[in-house]
XYZ file of C-alpha atoms in Angstrom:
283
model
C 75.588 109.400 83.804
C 78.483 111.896 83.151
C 80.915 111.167 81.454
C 84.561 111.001 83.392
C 87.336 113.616 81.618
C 90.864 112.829 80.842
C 92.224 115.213 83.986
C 89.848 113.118 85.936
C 92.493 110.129 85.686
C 95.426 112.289 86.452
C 97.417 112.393 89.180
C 97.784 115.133 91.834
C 100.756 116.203 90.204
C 99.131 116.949 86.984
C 95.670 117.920 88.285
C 93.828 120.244 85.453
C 96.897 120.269 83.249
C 98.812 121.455 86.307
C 96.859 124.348 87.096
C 98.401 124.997 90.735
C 101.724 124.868 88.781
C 100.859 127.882 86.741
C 99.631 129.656 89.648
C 102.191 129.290 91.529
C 104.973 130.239 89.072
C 102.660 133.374 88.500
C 102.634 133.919 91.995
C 106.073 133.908 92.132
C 106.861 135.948 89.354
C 104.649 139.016 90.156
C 106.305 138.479 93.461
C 109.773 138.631 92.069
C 108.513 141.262 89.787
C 107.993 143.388 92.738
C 110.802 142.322 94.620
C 113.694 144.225 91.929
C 110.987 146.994 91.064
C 110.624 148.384 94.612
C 113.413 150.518 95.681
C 114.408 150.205 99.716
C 116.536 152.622 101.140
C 118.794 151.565 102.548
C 118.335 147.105 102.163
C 115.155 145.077 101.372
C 114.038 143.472 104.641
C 110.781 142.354 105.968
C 110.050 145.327 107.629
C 109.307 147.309 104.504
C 105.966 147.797 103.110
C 106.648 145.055 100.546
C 108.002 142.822 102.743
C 104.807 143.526 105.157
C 102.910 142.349 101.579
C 104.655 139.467 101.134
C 104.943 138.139 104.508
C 101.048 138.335 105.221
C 100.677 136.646 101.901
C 103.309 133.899 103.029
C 101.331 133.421 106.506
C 98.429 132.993 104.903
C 99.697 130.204 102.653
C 100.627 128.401 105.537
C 97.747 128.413 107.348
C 95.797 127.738 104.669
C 98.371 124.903 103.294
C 98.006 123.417 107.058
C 94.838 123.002 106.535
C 95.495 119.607 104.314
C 95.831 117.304 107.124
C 91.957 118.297 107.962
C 90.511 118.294 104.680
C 91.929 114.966 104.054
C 89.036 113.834 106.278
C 86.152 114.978 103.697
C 85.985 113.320 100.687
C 84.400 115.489 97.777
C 83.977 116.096 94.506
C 85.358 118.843 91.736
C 87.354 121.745 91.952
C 87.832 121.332 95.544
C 88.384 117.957 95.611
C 91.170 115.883 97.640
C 93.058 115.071 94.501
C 92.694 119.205 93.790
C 93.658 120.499 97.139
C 96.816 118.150 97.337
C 98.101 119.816 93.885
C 97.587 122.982 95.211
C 99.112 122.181 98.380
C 102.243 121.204 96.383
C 102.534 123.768 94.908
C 101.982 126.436 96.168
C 103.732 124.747 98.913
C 107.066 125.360 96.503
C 105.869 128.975 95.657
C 106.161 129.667 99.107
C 109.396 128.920 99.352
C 109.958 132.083 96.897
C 107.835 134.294 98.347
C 109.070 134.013 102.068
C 112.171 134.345 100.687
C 111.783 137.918 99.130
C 109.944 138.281 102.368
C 112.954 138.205 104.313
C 115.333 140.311 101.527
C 117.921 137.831 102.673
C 118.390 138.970 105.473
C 119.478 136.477 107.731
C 120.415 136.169 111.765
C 120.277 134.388 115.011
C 116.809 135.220 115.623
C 113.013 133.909 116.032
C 112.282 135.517 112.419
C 115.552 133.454 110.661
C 114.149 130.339 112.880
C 110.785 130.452 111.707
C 112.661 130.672 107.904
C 114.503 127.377 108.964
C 111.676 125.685 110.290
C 109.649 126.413 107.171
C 112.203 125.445 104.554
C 112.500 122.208 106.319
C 108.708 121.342 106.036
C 108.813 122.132 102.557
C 111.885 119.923 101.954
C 110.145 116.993 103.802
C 107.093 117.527 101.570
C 109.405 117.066 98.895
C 109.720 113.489 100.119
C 106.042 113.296 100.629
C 105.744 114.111 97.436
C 107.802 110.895 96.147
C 106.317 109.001 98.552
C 102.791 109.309 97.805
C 103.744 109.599 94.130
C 105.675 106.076 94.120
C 104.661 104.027 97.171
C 101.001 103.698 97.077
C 101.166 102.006 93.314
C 103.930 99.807 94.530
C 102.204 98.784 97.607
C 98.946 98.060 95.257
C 100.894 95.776 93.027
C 102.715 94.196 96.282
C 99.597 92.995 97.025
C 98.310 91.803 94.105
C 94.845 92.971 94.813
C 94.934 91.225 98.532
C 94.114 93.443 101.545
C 96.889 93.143 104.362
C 94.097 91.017 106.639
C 93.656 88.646 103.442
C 97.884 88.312 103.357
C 97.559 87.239 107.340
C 94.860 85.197 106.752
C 96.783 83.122 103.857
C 99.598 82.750 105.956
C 97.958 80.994 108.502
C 96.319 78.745 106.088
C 99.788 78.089 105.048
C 100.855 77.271 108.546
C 97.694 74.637 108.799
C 98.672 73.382 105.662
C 102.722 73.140 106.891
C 101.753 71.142 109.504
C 99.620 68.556 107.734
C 102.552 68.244 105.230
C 104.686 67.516 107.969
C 103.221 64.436 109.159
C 105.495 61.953 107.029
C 108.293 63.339 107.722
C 111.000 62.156 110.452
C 110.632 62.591 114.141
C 113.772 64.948 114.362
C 112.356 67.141 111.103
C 108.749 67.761 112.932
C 110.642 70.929 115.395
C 112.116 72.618 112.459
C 108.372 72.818 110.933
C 106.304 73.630 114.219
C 108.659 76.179 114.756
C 108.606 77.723 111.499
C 104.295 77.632 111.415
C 104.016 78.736 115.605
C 106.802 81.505 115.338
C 106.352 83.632 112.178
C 107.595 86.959 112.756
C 105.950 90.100 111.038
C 106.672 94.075 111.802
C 108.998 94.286 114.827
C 111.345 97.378 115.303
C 111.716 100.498 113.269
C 114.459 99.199 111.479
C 112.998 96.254 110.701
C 109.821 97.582 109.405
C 111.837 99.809 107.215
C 114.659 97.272 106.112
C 111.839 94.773 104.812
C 113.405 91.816 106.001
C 114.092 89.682 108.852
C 117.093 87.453 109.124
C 115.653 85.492 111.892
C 112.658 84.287 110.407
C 112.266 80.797 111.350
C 110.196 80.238 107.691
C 113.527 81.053 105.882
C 115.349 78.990 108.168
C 113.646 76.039 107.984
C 113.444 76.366 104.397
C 117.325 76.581 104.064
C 117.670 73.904 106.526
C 115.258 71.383 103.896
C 117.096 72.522 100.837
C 119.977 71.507 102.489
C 118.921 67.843 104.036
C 117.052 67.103 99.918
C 120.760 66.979 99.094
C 121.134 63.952 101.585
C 117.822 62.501 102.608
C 117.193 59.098 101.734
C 114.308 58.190 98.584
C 111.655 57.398 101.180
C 111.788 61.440 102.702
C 112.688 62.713 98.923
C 108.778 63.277 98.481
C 107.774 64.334 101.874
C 111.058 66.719 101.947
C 109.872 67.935 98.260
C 105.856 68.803 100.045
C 107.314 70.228 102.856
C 109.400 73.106 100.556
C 107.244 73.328 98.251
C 104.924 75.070 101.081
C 107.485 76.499 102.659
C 108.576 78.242 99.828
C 104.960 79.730 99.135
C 104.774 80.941 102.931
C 108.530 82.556 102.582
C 107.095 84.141 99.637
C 104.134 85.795 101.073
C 105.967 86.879 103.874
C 108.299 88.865 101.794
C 105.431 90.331 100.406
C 103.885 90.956 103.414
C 107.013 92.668 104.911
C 107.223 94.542 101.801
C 103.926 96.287 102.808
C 104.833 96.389 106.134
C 107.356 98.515 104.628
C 105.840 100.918 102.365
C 103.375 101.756 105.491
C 106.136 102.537 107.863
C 107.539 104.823 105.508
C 104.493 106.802 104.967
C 104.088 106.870 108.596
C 107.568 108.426 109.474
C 107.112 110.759 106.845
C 104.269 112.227 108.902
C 105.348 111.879 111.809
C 108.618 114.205 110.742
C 106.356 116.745 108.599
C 103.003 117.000 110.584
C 105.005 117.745 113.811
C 107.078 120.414 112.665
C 103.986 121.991 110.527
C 103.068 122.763 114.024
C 106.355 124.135 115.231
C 106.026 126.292 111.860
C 102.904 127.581 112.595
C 104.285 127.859 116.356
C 107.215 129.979 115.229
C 105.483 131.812 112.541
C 102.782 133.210 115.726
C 106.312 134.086 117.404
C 107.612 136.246 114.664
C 104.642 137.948 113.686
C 104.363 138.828 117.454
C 107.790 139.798 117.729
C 107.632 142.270 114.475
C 104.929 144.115 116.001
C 105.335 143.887 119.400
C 109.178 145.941 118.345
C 107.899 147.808 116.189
């Protein structure tokens, strides 16, 4: 059996000793290189043979950096593995950001090419988030779960609303609603906002936990022990839930994110066909 390297424990960032880094700044710098050696007469613009250079090498990038949402379908091994082609992504996904730049000699209007500019910096600004995201979430969402799959989390919570019931059974006539509502109604996902915020301030689990909290203050000695049961179970449900929610969560983020980015990749790719078409099609 081989034996695993170091790298092969790093993270996308740091894939190969960050090998797409280094590329990319040298990308960048040859392009810059050429950028103040090149004399335009009478401004540096895309229309110029360099700019010509650099914009066909900025297309490319994107088409080729579009191609991510595809390969993340294959799973392979090596240099052109998923962990490898999502550091390169990144970063030549930042280089880009140079090169189109020097593309355009900053030269800016109220036009397809500027819009196709906008678009673009915008994608790579949301990748930036990705980047976090995917960086930070998926290690918080595997500790969230403490090694539980979200179908295992659902599957405990109805045990726990089984279990709420039985523990209800010495309790007082007028206490048996508060529990049957709190096992028969729990409330998971929901809106946007409520997927995002992690929480849910009508959750009738909370509730009734508040409410027993608050009647152990008063209840007589014969419903100490039953009261005592009926949080302690309560308290173990509320607790999953919040982790549960918390996963919740941590999906719906990752979901917006590509729902904003993988969208407008298109409209990128959209307006990049529209300027290329444009320069020649004028020229």
């Amino acid at each position: 059996m081989a034996k695993s390297s170091a790298n092969d424990h790093s993270s996308f960032l740091a894939y190969k000793n960050y090998r797409w880094l280094k590329i990319s700044v040298l990308i960048c710098i040859a392009s810059a290189i050429g950028y103040w050696m090149t004399d335009f007469d009478p401004v540096r613009n895309g229309g110029t043979w360099y700019g010509y250079t650099l914009g066909t090498i900025g297309a490319l990038l994107i088409l080729w950096l579009s191609v991510l949402g595809i390969r993340k379908r294959a799973i392979t091994q090596g240099h052109w593995s998923l962990k490898a082609w999502t550091s390169a992504h990144i970063y030549l996904g930042l280089g880009l950001l140079i090169v189109a730049t020097l593309h355009t000699g900053f030269q800016f209007g109220m036009n397809v090419h500027t819009l196709s500019y906008a678009i673009m910096v915008f994608v790579i600004l949301s990748g930036l988030i990705g980047i976090y995201f995917y960086a930070v979430i998926p290690r918080k969402m595997s500790t969230n779960r403490a090694e539980m799959s979200q179908q295992h989390m659902l599957d405990e919570v109805a045990s726990l609303n089984s279990l709420l019931i039985d523990t209800a059974q010495p309790l007082r006539n007028d206490y048996i609603p508060v529990v049957e509502k709190a096992a028969q109604t729990t409330q998971l996902g929901g809106s946007i906002f409520r997927r995002i915020s992690g929480e849910n301030k009508r959750c009738t689990t909370q509730k009734a936990l508040t409410f027993f909290k608050q009647e152990l203050r008063t209840t007589d000695n014969d419903m100490r022990s039953p009261v005592l049961d009926i949080i302690s179970v309560l308290e173990r449900k509320n607790a999953l839930l919040g982790r549960i929610r918390k996963h919740i969560r941590y999906k719906s983020l990752l979901q917006i994110w590509l729902f904003i980015h993988i969208p407008f990749t298109f409209a990128l790719i959209a307006a990049l066909a529209a300027h290329i078409i444009s320069v020649f099609y004028y020229n």
